[in-house]
Amino acid sequence: MSVEETATSFVAHWTTSSMAALSLLVPAALAAGCLLWQSARKLANGRRRGTVADWVAAIAAVGCTAYSASTSWRFAADYLDMHNTVERCAFFAIGELAMVANAVIARQNLHGPRQAAGLPAVLIWVLAAVLTVPAYAEYGLVSGTWNGFFGPVMAAAMWHLAMGTERRHRTPGADRPRKAFTASAPTM
């Protein structure tokens, strides 16, 4: 391989990986912006801002989402024969962005009349299951399990925790009223 071919190959790889990195930053920036906006809004209302645990979960969520996106990026080229950078970015970013969007909507639903995350919280886990398929296709059983767990599954868990969709369990009256089972003896 000549010096010119090596330089051309390096530039092509750098451009592709730069586009991938740039497209990974879009969902991360949206999530960070959403969290900052929520924090600023809470501070303006006099309520307390997110805890350190919330921020660490959000950072972990962004990292796991990026890890999942990397697998989807490879899957698009290897199994779907997508070699156009823009097409690959659009393909793999859709799944990751849908997960972030569902987490944000689930959080918004917590402040609605039902005070429950609802369908978007379930869709986060459905997306995680679907986004695990490329990990198994790309890496096989052992590595696919590793990549699937630390990619889409942990991304779903971290988004779920970062957006506080479990807070409905701490809100009085958020769950549907349940009748207590009481056994009583028949009266005579």
Coordinates of N, CA, C and O in Angstrom, one line a residue:
M1 N 0.9 -1.2 0.0 CA 0.0 0.0 0.0 C 0.9 1.2 0.0 O 1.8 1.4 0.8
S2 N 0.6 2.2 -0.9 CA 1.4 3.4 -1.0 C 1.1 4.4 0.1 O 0.0 4.3 0.8
V3 N 1.9 5.4 0.2 CA 1.6 6.5 1.2 C 0.3 7.2 0.9 O -0.4 7.5 1.8
E4 N 0.1 7.4 -0.4 CA -1.2 8.1 -0.8 C -2.4 7.3 -0.4 O -3.4 7.8 0.1
E5 N -2.3 6.0 -0.7 CA -3.5 5.1 -0.3 C -3.7 5.1 1.2 O -4.8 5.1 1.6
T6 N -2.6 5.0 1.9 CA -2.7 5.0 3.4 C -3.3 6.3 3.9 O -4.2 6.3 4.7
A7 N -2.9 7.4 3.4 CA -3.4 8.7 3.8 C -4.9 8.8 3.4 O -5.7 9.3 4.2
T8 N -5.3 8.4 2.2 CA -6.7 8.4 1.8 C -7.5 7.5 2.7 O -8.6 7.9 3.0
S9 N -7.0 6.3 3.0 CA -7.8 5.4 3.8 C -8.0 6.0 5.2 O -9.0 5.9 5.8
F10 N -6.9 6.7 5.8 CA -7.0 7.3 7.1 C -8.0 8.4 7.1 O -8.8 8.5 8.0
V11 N -8.0 9.3 6.0 CA -8.9 10.4 6.0 C -10.4 9.8 5.8 O -11.3 10.4 6.5
A12 N -10.6 8.8 5.0 CA -11.9 8.2 4.9 C -12.4 7.7 6.2 O -13.6 7.9 6.6
H13 N -11.5 7.0 6.9 CA -11.9 6.4 8.2 C -12.2 7.5 9.2 O -13.1 7.5 10.0
W14 N -11.3 8.6 9.2 CA -11.5 9.7 10.2 C -12.8 10.4 9.9 O -13.5 10.7 10.8
T15 N -13.1 10.6 8.7 CA -14.4 11.3 8.3 C -15.6 10.5 8.8 O -16.5 11.0 9.4
T16 N -15.6 9.2 8.6 CA -16.7 8.3 9.0 C -16.8 8.3 10.5 O -17.9 8.5 11.0
S17 N -15.7 8.1 11.2 CA -15.8 8.1 12.6 C -16.1 9.4 13.2 O -16.7 9.5 14.3
S18 N -15.7 10.5 12.6 CA -16.0 11.8 13.1 C -17.5 12.1 12.9 O -18.2 12.6 13.8
M19 N -18.1 11.6 11.8 CA -19.5 11.8 11.6 C -20.3 10.9 12.6 O -21.3 11.4 13.2
A20 N -19.7 9.7 12.9 CA -20.4 8.9 13.9 C -20.4 9.6 15.3 O -21.4 9.6 16.0
A21 N -19.2 10.1 15.6 CA -19.1 10.8 16.9 C -20.0 12.0 17.0 O -20.6 12.2 18.0
L22 N -20.1 12.7 15.9 CA -20.9 13.9 15.9 C -22.4 13.5 16.0 O -23.1 14.2 16.8
S23 N -22.8 12.5 15.3 CA -24.2 12.1 15.4 C -24.5 11.4 16.8 O -25.7 11.4 17.2
L24 N -23.5 11.0 17.5 CA -23.7 10.5 18.9 C -23.9 11.6 19.8 O -24.6 11.5 20.8
L25 N -23.3 12.8 19.5 CA -23.4 13.9 20.4 C -24.8 14.6 20.3 O -25.2 15.2 21.3
V26 N -25.5 14.4 19.2 CA -26.8 15.0 19.1 C -27.8 14.5 20.2 O -28.4 15.3 20.9
P27 N -28.0 13.2 20.3 CA -28.9 12.7 21.4 C -28.3 13.1 22.8 O -29.1 13.4 23.7
A28 N -27.0 13.0 23.0 CA -26.4 13.4 24.2 C -26.7 14.9 24.6 O -27.0 15.2 25.7
A29 N -26.6 15.7 23.6 CA -26.8 17.1 23.8 C -28.3 17.4 24.1 O -28.6 18.3 24.9
L30 N -29.2 16.7 23.4 CA -30.6 16.9 23.6 C -30.9 16.5 25.1 O -31.7 17.1 25.8
A31 N -30.4 15.3 25.5 CA -30.7 14.8 26.8 C -30.1 15.8 27.9 O -30.8 16.1 28.9
A32 N -28.9 16.2 27.7 CA -28.2 17.2 28.6 C -29.0 18.5 28.7 O -29.3 19.0 29.8
G33 N -29.4 19.0 27.5 CA -30.2 20.2 27.5 C -31.5 20.0 28.2 O -32.0 20.9 28.9
C34 N -32.2 18.9 28.0 CA -33.5 18.6 28.7 C -33.3 18.6 30.2 O -34.0 19.2 31.0
L35 N -32.2 17.9 30.7 CA -31.9 17.9 32.1 C -31.6 19.2 32.7 O -32.0 19.6 33.8
L36 N -30.8 20.0 32.0 CA -30.5 21.4 32.4 C -31.7 22.3 32.5 O -31.9 23.0 33.4
W37 N -32.5 22.1 31.5 CA -33.8 22.9 31.5 C -34.7 22.6 32.6 O -35.2 23.4 33.3
Q38 N -34.8 21.3 32.9 CA -35.6 20.8 34.0 C -35.0 21.3 35.4 O -35.7 21.8 36.2
S39 N -33.7 21.3 35.5 CA -33.0 21.8 36.7 C -33.2 23.3 36.9 O -33.5 23.7 38.0
A40 N -33.1 24.0 35.8 CA -33.3 25.5 35.9 C -34.7 25.8 36.2 O -35.0 26.7 37.0
R41 N -35.6 25.1 35.7 CA -37.1 25.3 36.0 C -37.4 25.0 37.4 O -38.1 25.7 38.1
K42 N -36.8 23.9 37.9 CA -37.0 23.5 39.3 C -36.4 24.6 40.3 O -37.1 24.9 41.3
L43 N -35.3 25.1 39.9 CA -34.6 26.1 40.8 C -35.5 27.4 40.8 O -35.6 28.1 41.8
A44 N -36.1 27.7 39.6 CA -36.9 28.9 39.5 C -38.2 28.8 40.3 O -38.7 29.7 40.9
N45 N -38.7 27.6 40.4 CA -39.9 27.3 41.2 C -39.6 27.1 42.7 O -40.5 26.9 43.5
G46 N -38.4 27.1 43.1 CA -38.0 27.0 44.5 C -37.9 25.5 44.9 O -37.6 25.2 46.1
R47 N -38.1 24.6 44.0 CA -37.9 23.2 44.4 C -36.4 22.8 44.3 O -35.7 23.5 43.6
R48 N -36.1 21.7 44.8 CA -34.7 21.3 44.8 C -34.3 20.7 43.4 O -35.1 20.2 42.7
R49 N -33.1 20.9 43.1 CA -32.6 20.4 41.8 C -32.2 18.9 41.9 O -32.2 18.4 43.0
G50 N -31.8 18.3 40.8 CA -31.5 16.9 40.8 C -30.3 16.6 41.7 O -29.4 17.4 41.9
T51 N -30.4 15.4 42.2 CA -29.3 15.0 43.1 C -28.1 14.5 42.3 O -28.1 14.4 41.1
V52 N -27.0 14.3 43.0 CA -25.8 13.8 42.3 C -26.1 12.4 41.7 O -25.7 12.2 40.5
A53 N -26.9 11.6 42.3 CA -27.3 10.3 41.7 C -28.0 10.5 40.4 O -27.8 9.8 39.4
D54 N -28.9 11.5 40.3 CA -29.6 11.8 39.0 C -28.6 12.2 37.9 O -28.8 11.7 36.8
W55 N -27.6 13.0 38.3 CA -26.7 13.5 37.3 C -25.8 12.3 36.8 O -25.4 12.2 35.7
V56 N -25.3 11.5 37.8 CA -24.5 10.3 37.4 C -25.3 9.4 36.6 O -24.7 8.8 35.6
A57 N -26.5 9.1 36.9 CA -27.4 8.3 36.0 C -27.5 8.8 34.6 O -27.5 8.1 33.7
A58 N -27.7 10.2 34.5 CA -27.8 10.8 33.2 C -26.5 10.6 32.4 O -26.6 10.3 31.2
I59 N -25.4 10.8 33.0 CA -24.1 10.6 32.3 C -23.9 9.2 31.9 O -23.5 8.9 30.8
A60 N -24.3 8.2 32.8 CA -24.2 6.8 32.4 C -25.2 6.5 31.3 O -24.8 5.7 30.4
A61 N -26.3 7.1 31.3 CA -27.3 6.9 30.2 C -26.8 7.3 28.9 O -26.9 6.6 27.9
V62 N -26.1 8.5 28.9 CA -25.6 9.0 27.6 C -24.5 8.1 27.1 O -24.4 7.7 26.0
G63 N -23.6 7.6 28.1 CA -22.5 6.7 27.7 C -23.0 5.4 27.2 O -22.5 4.9 26.1
C64 N -24.0 4.8 27.8 CA -24.6 3.5 27.4 C -25.3 3.7 26.0 O -25.2 2.8 25.2
T65 N -25.9 4.8 25.8 CA -26.6 5.1 24.6 C -25.6 5.2 23.4 O -25.8 4.7 22.3
A66 N -24.4 5.8 23.7 CA -23.4 6.0 22.7 C -22.8 4.6 22.4 O -22.5 4.3 21.3
Y67 N -22.6 3.7 23.4 CA -22.1 2.4 23.2 C -23.1 1.6 22.4 O -22.7 0.9 21.4
S68 N -24.4 1.7 22.6 CA -25.4 1.0 21.8 C -25.4 1.6 20.4 O -25.5 0.8 19.4
A69 N -25.2 2.9 20.2 CA -25.2 3.5 18.9 C -24.0 3.0 18.1 O -24.1 2.8 16.9
S70 N -22.9 2.7 18.7 CA -21.7 2.2 18.0 C -22.0 0.8 17.4 O -21.6 0.5 16.3
T71 N -22.7 0.0 18.2 CA -23.1 -1.3 17.6 C -24.0 -1.2 16.5 O -23.9 -1.9 15.5
S72 N -25.0 -0.3 16.6 CA -25.9 -0.1 15.5 C -25.3 0.5 14.3 O -25.6 0.1 13.1
W73 N -24.2 1.3 14.5 CA -23.5 1.9 13.4 C -22.8 0.8 12.6 O -22.8 0.7 11.3
R74 N -22.2 -0.2 13.3 CA -21.5 -1.3 12.6 C -22.5 -2.2 11.9 O -22.3 -2.7 10.8
F75 N -23.6 -2.5 12.6 CA -24.7 -3.3 12.1 C -25.2 -2.8 10.8 O -25.5 -3.5 9.8
A76 N -25.4 -1.5 10.7 CA -25.9 -0.8 9.5 C -25.0 -1.1 8.3 O -25.5 -1.3 7.2
A77 N -23.7 -1.1 8.5 CA -22.8 -1.3 7.4 C -22.7 -2.8 7.1 O -22.7 -3.2 5.9
D78 N -22.5 -3.7 8.1 CA -22.2 -5.1 7.9 C -23.5 -5.9 7.5 O -23.3 -6.8 6.7
Y79 N -24.6 -5.6 8.0 CA -25.8 -6.4 7.7 C -26.8 -5.8 6.8 O -27.6 -6.4 6.2
L80 N -26.9 -4.4 6.8 CA -27.9 -3.7 6.0 C -27.2 -3.1 4.8 O -27.9 -2.4 4.0
D81 N -25.9 -3.3 4.6 CA -25.2 -2.8 3.5 C -25.4 -1.2 3.3 O -25.5 -0.8 2.1
M82 N -25.4 -0.5 4.4 CA -25.4 0.9 4.3 C -24.0 1.5 4.4 O -23.4 1.4 5.5
H83 N -23.5 2.1 3.4 CA -22.2 2.6 3.4 C -22.1 4.1 3.3 O -21.1 4.7 3.5
N84 N -23.3 4.7 3.0 CA -23.4 6.2 3.0 C -23.4 6.7 4.4 O -24.3 6.2 5.2
T85 N -22.6 7.6 4.8 CA -22.4 8.0 6.2 C -23.7 8.7 6.7 O -24.2 8.4 7.8
V86 N -24.4 9.5 5.9 CA -25.6 10.1 6.3 C -26.7 9.1 6.5 O -27.4 9.2 7.5
E87 N -26.8 8.1 5.6 CA -27.8 7.1 5.8 C -27.6 6.3 7.1 O -28.5 6.0 7.8
R88 N -26.3 5.9 7.3 CA -26.0 5.2 8.5 C -26.3 6.0 9.8 O -26.8 5.5 10.8
C89 N -25.9 7.3 9.8 CA -26.2 8.1 10.9 C -27.7 8.2 11.2 O -28.2 8.1 12.3
A90 N -28.5 8.4 10.1 CA -30.0 8.4 10.3 C -30.5 7.1 10.8 O -31.3 7.1 11.7
F91 N -30.0 6.0 10.3 CA -30.4 4.7 10.8 C -30.2 4.4 12.2 O -31.1 4.1 13.0
F92 N -28.9 4.6 12.7 CA -28.6 4.2 14.0 C -29.1 5.2 15.0 O -29.4 4.9 16.2
A93 N -29.1 6.5 14.6 CA -29.5 7.5 15.6 C -31.0 7.4 15.9 O -31.5 7.9 17.0
I94 N -31.8 6.9 15.0 CA -33.3 6.8 15.2 C -33.6 6.0 16.4 O -34.4 6.4 17.3
G95 N -33.0 4.8 16.6 CA -33.3 4.0 17.7 C -32.8 4.6 19.0 O -33.6 4.6 20.0
E96 N -31.6 5.1 19.0 CA -31.1 5.8 20.2 C -31.9 7.0 20.6 O -32.3 7.2 21.8
L97 N -32.2 7.8 19.6 CA -33.0 9.0 19.9 C -34.4 8.7 20.3 O -35.0 9.4 21.2
A98 N -35.0 7.6 19.8 CA -36.3 7.2 20.2 C -36.3 6.8 21.7 O -37.3 7.1 22.5
M99 N -35.2 6.2 22.2 CA -35.1 5.8 23.6 C -35.0 7.0 24.4 O -35.7 7.1 25.5
V100 N -34.3 8.0 24.0 CA -34.1 9.3 24.8 C -35.5 10.0 24.8 O -35.9 10.5 25.9
A101 N -36.2 10.0 23.7 CA -37.4 10.7 23.6 C -38.5 10.1 24.5 O -39.3 10.7 25.2
N102 N -38.5 8.7 24.5 CA -39.5 8.0 25.4 C -39.2 8.3 26.8 O -40.1 8.4 27.6
A103 N -37.9 8.4 27.2 CA -37.5 8.7 28.6 C -38.0 10.1 29.0 O -38.6 10.3 30.0
V104 N -37.8 11.1 28.1 CA -38.3 12.4 28.3 C -39.8 12.5 28.4 O -40.4 13.1 29.3
I105 N -40.5 11.8 27.5 CA -42.0 11.8 27.6 C -42.5 11.1 28.8 O -43.5 11.5 29.4
A106 N -41.8 10.0 29.2 CA -42.2 9.3 30.4 C -42.1 10.2 31.6 O -43.0 10.3 32.5
R107 N -41.0 11.0 31.7 CA -40.8 12.0 32.8 C -41.9 13.0 32.7 O -42.5 13.4 33.8
Q108 N -42.3 13.5 31.6 CA -43.3 14.5 31.4 C -44.7 13.9 31.9 O -45.4 14.6 32.6
N109 N -44.9 12.7 31.6 CA -46.2 12.0 32.0 C -46.3 11.9 33.5 O -47.4 11.9 34.1
L110 N -45.2 11.9 34.2 CA -45.2 11.9 35.7 C -45.9 13.1 36.3 O -46.4 13.1 37.4
H111 N -45.8 14.2 35.6 CA -46.4 15.4 36.0 C -47.8 15.7 35.5 O -48.4 16.7 35.8
G112 N -48.3 14.7 34.8 CA -49.6 14.8 34.2 C -50.7 14.4 35.3 O -50.4 14.1 36.4
P113 N -51.9 14.3 34.9 CA -53.0 14.0 35.8 C -52.9 12.6 36.4 O -53.3 12.4 37.6
R114 N -52.4 11.6 35.7 CA -52.3 10.2 36.2 C -51.0 10.0 37.0 O -51.0 9.0 37.7
Q115 N -50.1 10.9 36.9 CA -48.8 10.8 37.6 C -48.1 9.4 37.5 O -47.7 8.8 38.4
A116 N -48.2 8.9 36.2 CA -47.5 7.6 35.9 C -46.8 7.8 34.6 O -47.2 8.5 33.7
A117 N -45.7 7.1 34.4 CA -44.9 7.2 33.2 C -45.6 6.7 32.0 O -45.4 7.2 30.9
G118 N -46.4 5.6 32.1 CA -47.2 5.1 31.1 C -46.5 4.4 30.0 O -45.4 3.8 30.2
L119 N -47.1 4.4 28.8 CA -46.5 3.6 27.6 C -45.1 4.0 27.3 O -44.3 3.1 26.9
P120 N -44.7 5.2 27.3 CA -43.3 5.5 27.0 C -42.3 4.8 27.8 O -41.2 4.4 27.3
A121 N -42.6 4.6 29.1 CA -41.6 3.8 29.9 C -41.5 2.4 29.5 O -40.4 1.8 29.5
V122 N -42.6 1.8 29.0 CA -42.6 0.4 28.5 C -41.8 0.4 27.1 O -41.0 -0.5 26.9
L123 N -42.1 1.4 26.3 CA -41.4 1.5 25.0 C -39.9 1.6 25.1 O -39.1 1.1 24.3
I124 N -39.4 2.2 26.2 CA -37.9 2.2 26.4 C -37.4 0.8 26.5 O -36.4 0.5 25.9
W125 N -38.1 -0.1 27.2 CA -37.6 -1.5 27.3 C -37.8 -2.3 26.0 O -37.0 -3.1 25.6
V126 N -38.9 -2.0 25.2 CA -39.1 -2.6 23.9 C -37.9 -2.2 23.0 O -37.4 -3.0 22.3
L127 N -37.6 -0.9 23.0 CA -36.5 -0.5 22.2 C -35.2 -1.1 22.6 O -34.3 -1.5 21.7
A128 N -35.0 -1.3 23.9 CA -33.7 -1.9 24.4 C -33.7 -3.4 23.8 O -32.6 -3.8 23.4
A129 N -34.8 -4.1 23.8 CA -34.8 -5.4 23.3 C -34.5 -5.5 21.8 O -33.7 -6.3 21.3
V130 N -35.1 -4.6 21.1 CA -34.8 -4.5 19.6 C -33.4 -4.1 19.3 O -32.7 -4.7 18.4
L131 N -32.9 -3.1 20.1 CA -31.5 -2.7 19.8 C -30.4 -3.7 20.3 O -29.3 -3.5 20.0
T132 N -30.9 -4.7 21.0 CA -29.9 -5.8 21.4 C -29.7 -6.7 20.2 O -28.6 -7.4 20.1
V133 N -30.6 -6.8 19.3 CA -30.4 -7.7 18.1 C -29.1 -7.4 17.3 O -28.4 -8.3 17.0
P134 N -28.8 -6.2 17.0 CA -27.5 -5.9 16.3 C -26.3 -6.3 17.1 O -25.3 -6.8 16.5
A135 N -26.4 -6.3 18.4 CA -25.2 -6.7 19.2 C -25.0 -8.2 19.0 O -23.8 -8.6 18.9
Y136 N -26.0 -9.0 19.0 CA -25.8 -10.5 18.8 C -25.4 -10.7 17.4 O -24.6 -11.6 17.1
A137 N -26.0 -10.0 16.4 CA -25.6 -10.2 15.0 C -24.1 -9.9 14.8 O -23.4 -10.5 14.0
E138 N -23.7 -8.8 15.4 CA -22.3 -8.3 15.2 C -21.3 -9.2 15.9 O -20.2 -9.4 15.4
Y139 N -21.6 -9.5 17.1 CA -20.5 -10.1 18.0 C -20.7 -11.5 18.4 O -19.9 -12.1 19.1
G140 N -21.9 -12.2 18.1 CA -22.1 -13.5 18.5 C -22.7 -13.6 19.9 O -23.1 -12.6 20.5
L141 N -22.7 -14.8 20.5 CA -23.4 -15.0 21.8 C -22.8 -14.3 23.0 O -23.4 -13.6 23.7
V142 N -21.5 -14.6 23.2 CA -20.8 -14.1 24.4 C -20.6 -12.6 24.3 O -21.0 -11.8 25.2
S143 N -19.9 -12.1 23.3 CA -19.7 -10.7 23.1 C -21.0 -9.9 22.9 O -21.1 -8.8 23.3
G144 N -21.9 -10.6 22.2 CA -23.2 -9.9 21.9 C -24.0 -9.7 23.2 O -24.6 -8.7 23.4
T145 N -23.9 -10.7 24.1 CA -24.5 -10.5 25.4 C -23.9 -9.3 26.2 O -24.6 -8.5 26.8
W146 N -22.6 -9.3 26.2 CA -21.8 -8.2 26.8 C -22.2 -6.8 26.2 O -22.6 -5.9 26.9
N147 N -22.2 -6.7 24.9 CA -22.5 -5.5 24.2 C -24.0 -5.1 24.3 O -24.3 -3.9 24.5
G148 N -24.8 -6.1 24.3 CA -26.3 -5.9 24.4 C -26.6 -5.4 25.8 O -27.5 -4.5 26.0
F149 N -25.9 -6.0 26.8 CA -26.2 -5.6 28.2 C -25.7 -4.2 28.5 O -26.5 -3.3 29.0
F150 N -24.5 -3.9 28.2 CA -23.9 -2.6 28.5 C -24.2 -1.5 27.5 O -24.0 -0.4 27.7
G151 N -24.9 -1.9 26.4 CA -25.4 -0.9 25.5 C -26.8 -0.6 25.7 O -27.2 0.2 26.6
P152 N -27.7 -1.2 24.9 CA -29.1 -0.8 25.0 C -29.8 -1.2 26.3 O -30.7 -0.4 26.8
V153 N -29.5 -2.3 26.9 CA -30.2 -2.6 28.2 C -29.9 -1.7 29.3 O -30.7 -1.2 30.0
M154 N -28.6 -1.4 29.5 CA -28.2 -0.5 30.5 C -28.6 1.0 30.2 O -28.9 1.8 31.0
A155 N -28.6 1.3 28.9 CA -29.1 2.6 28.5 C -30.5 2.8 28.9 O -30.9 3.8 29.4
A156 N -31.3 1.7 28.7 CA -32.8 1.8 29.1 C -32.9 2.0 30.6 O -33.6 2.8 31.1
A157 N -32.1 1.2 31.3 CA -32.2 1.3 32.8 C -31.7 2.6 33.3 O -32.3 3.2 34.1
M158 N -30.6 3.1 32.7 CA -30.1 4.4 33.1 C -31.0 5.6 32.7 O -31.2 6.5 33.5
W159 N -31.6 5.5 31.5 CA -32.6 6.6 31.2 C -33.8 6.5 32.1 O -34.4 7.5 32.5
H160 N -34.2 5.3 32.4 CA -35.4 5.1 33.3 C -35.1 5.7 34.7 O -35.9 6.4 35.2
L161 N -33.9 5.5 35.2 CA -33.5 6.1 36.5 C -33.2 7.6 36.4 O -33.6 8.3 37.3
A162 N -32.5 8.0 35.4 CA -32.1 9.4 35.2 C -33.3 10.3 35.1 O -33.3 11.4 35.6
M163 N -34.4 9.8 34.4 CA -35.6 10.6 34.2 C -36.5 10.5 35.4 O -37.6 11.1 35.4
G164 N -36.2 9.6 36.3 CA -37.1 9.4 37.5 C -38.4 8.8 37.3 O -39.4 9.2 37.9
T165 N -38.5 7.9 36.3 CA -39.8 7.3 36.0 C -40.3 6.4 37.1 O -41.4 5.9 37.0
E166 N -39.5 6.1 38.1 CA -39.9 5.3 39.2 C -40.5 6.1 40.3 O -41.0 5.6 41.3
R167 N -40.5 7.4 40.2 CA -41.0 8.3 41.2 C -42.5 8.1 41.5 O -42.9 8.5 42.6
R168 N -43.2 7.5 40.6 CA -44.6 7.3 40.9 C -44.9 6.4 42.1 O -45.9 6.5 42.7
H169 N -43.9 5.6 42.4 CA -44.1 4.7 43.5 C -44.0 5.4 44.8 O -44.4 4.9 45.8
R170 N -43.4 6.6 44.8 CA -43.3 7.4 46.0 C -44.3 8.5 46.1 O -44.5 9.1 47.1
T171 N -45.1 8.6 45.1 CA -46.2 9.7 45.1 C -47.5 9.1 45.6 O -48.0 8.1 45.1
P172 N -48.0 9.7 46.7 CA -49.2 9.1 47.3 C -50.4 9.2 46.2 O -50.5 10.2 45.6
G173 N -51.1 8.2 46.1 CA -52.2 8.1 45.2 C -51.9 7.9 43.8 O -52.8 8.0 42.9
A174 N -50.6 7.7 43.4 CA -50.3 7.6 42.0 C -50.7 6.2 41.5 O -51.0 6.1 40.3
D175 N -50.7 5.2 42.3 CA -51.1 3.9 41.9 C -52.6 3.8 42.0 O -53.3 4.5 42.7
R176 N -53.2 2.9 41.2 CA -54.6 2.7 41.2 C -55.0 2.2 42.6 O -54.3 1.4 43.2
P177 N -56.2 2.6 43.1 CA -56.6 2.1 44.4 C -56.8 0.6 44.3 O -57.4 0.1 43.3
R178 N -56.4 -0.1 45.3 CA -56.5 -1.6 45.3 C -57.4 -1.9 46.5 O -57.2 -1.3 47.6
K179 N -58.3 -2.8 46.3 CA -59.1 -3.3 47.4 C -58.3 -4.3 48.2 O -57.7 -5.2 47.7
A180 N -58.3 -4.1 49.5 CA -57.6 -5.1 50.4 C -58.5 -6.3 50.5 O -59.7 -6.2 50.6
F181 N -57.8 -7.5 50.5 CA -58.5 -8.7 50.7 C -58.7 -8.9 52.1 O -57.7 -9.0 52.9
T182 N -59.9 -9.0 52.6 CA -60.2 -9.4 54.0 C -61.1 -10.5 54.0 O -62.1 -10.6 53.3
A183 N -60.7 -11.4 54.8 CA -61.5 -12.7 55.0 C -62.4 -12.4 56.2 O -62.0 -12.0 57.3
S184 N -63.7 -12.6 56.0 CA -64.6 -12.4 57.1 C -65.5 -13.7 57.2 O -65.8 -14.3 56.3
A185 N -65.8 -13.9 58.4 CA -66.6 -15.1 58.7 C -68.1 -14.8 58.4 O -68.5 -13.6 58.6
P186 N -68.8 -15.7 57.9 CA -70.2 -15.4 57.6 C -71.0 -15.2 58.9 O -70.7 -15.8 59.9
T187 N -71.9 -14.2 58.9 CA -72.7 -13.9 60.1 C -73.9 -14.8 60.1 O -74.5 -15.1 59.1
M188 N -74.3 -15.1 61.3 CA -75.5 -15.9 61.4 C -76.6 -15.2 62.2 O -76.6 -14.4 62.9

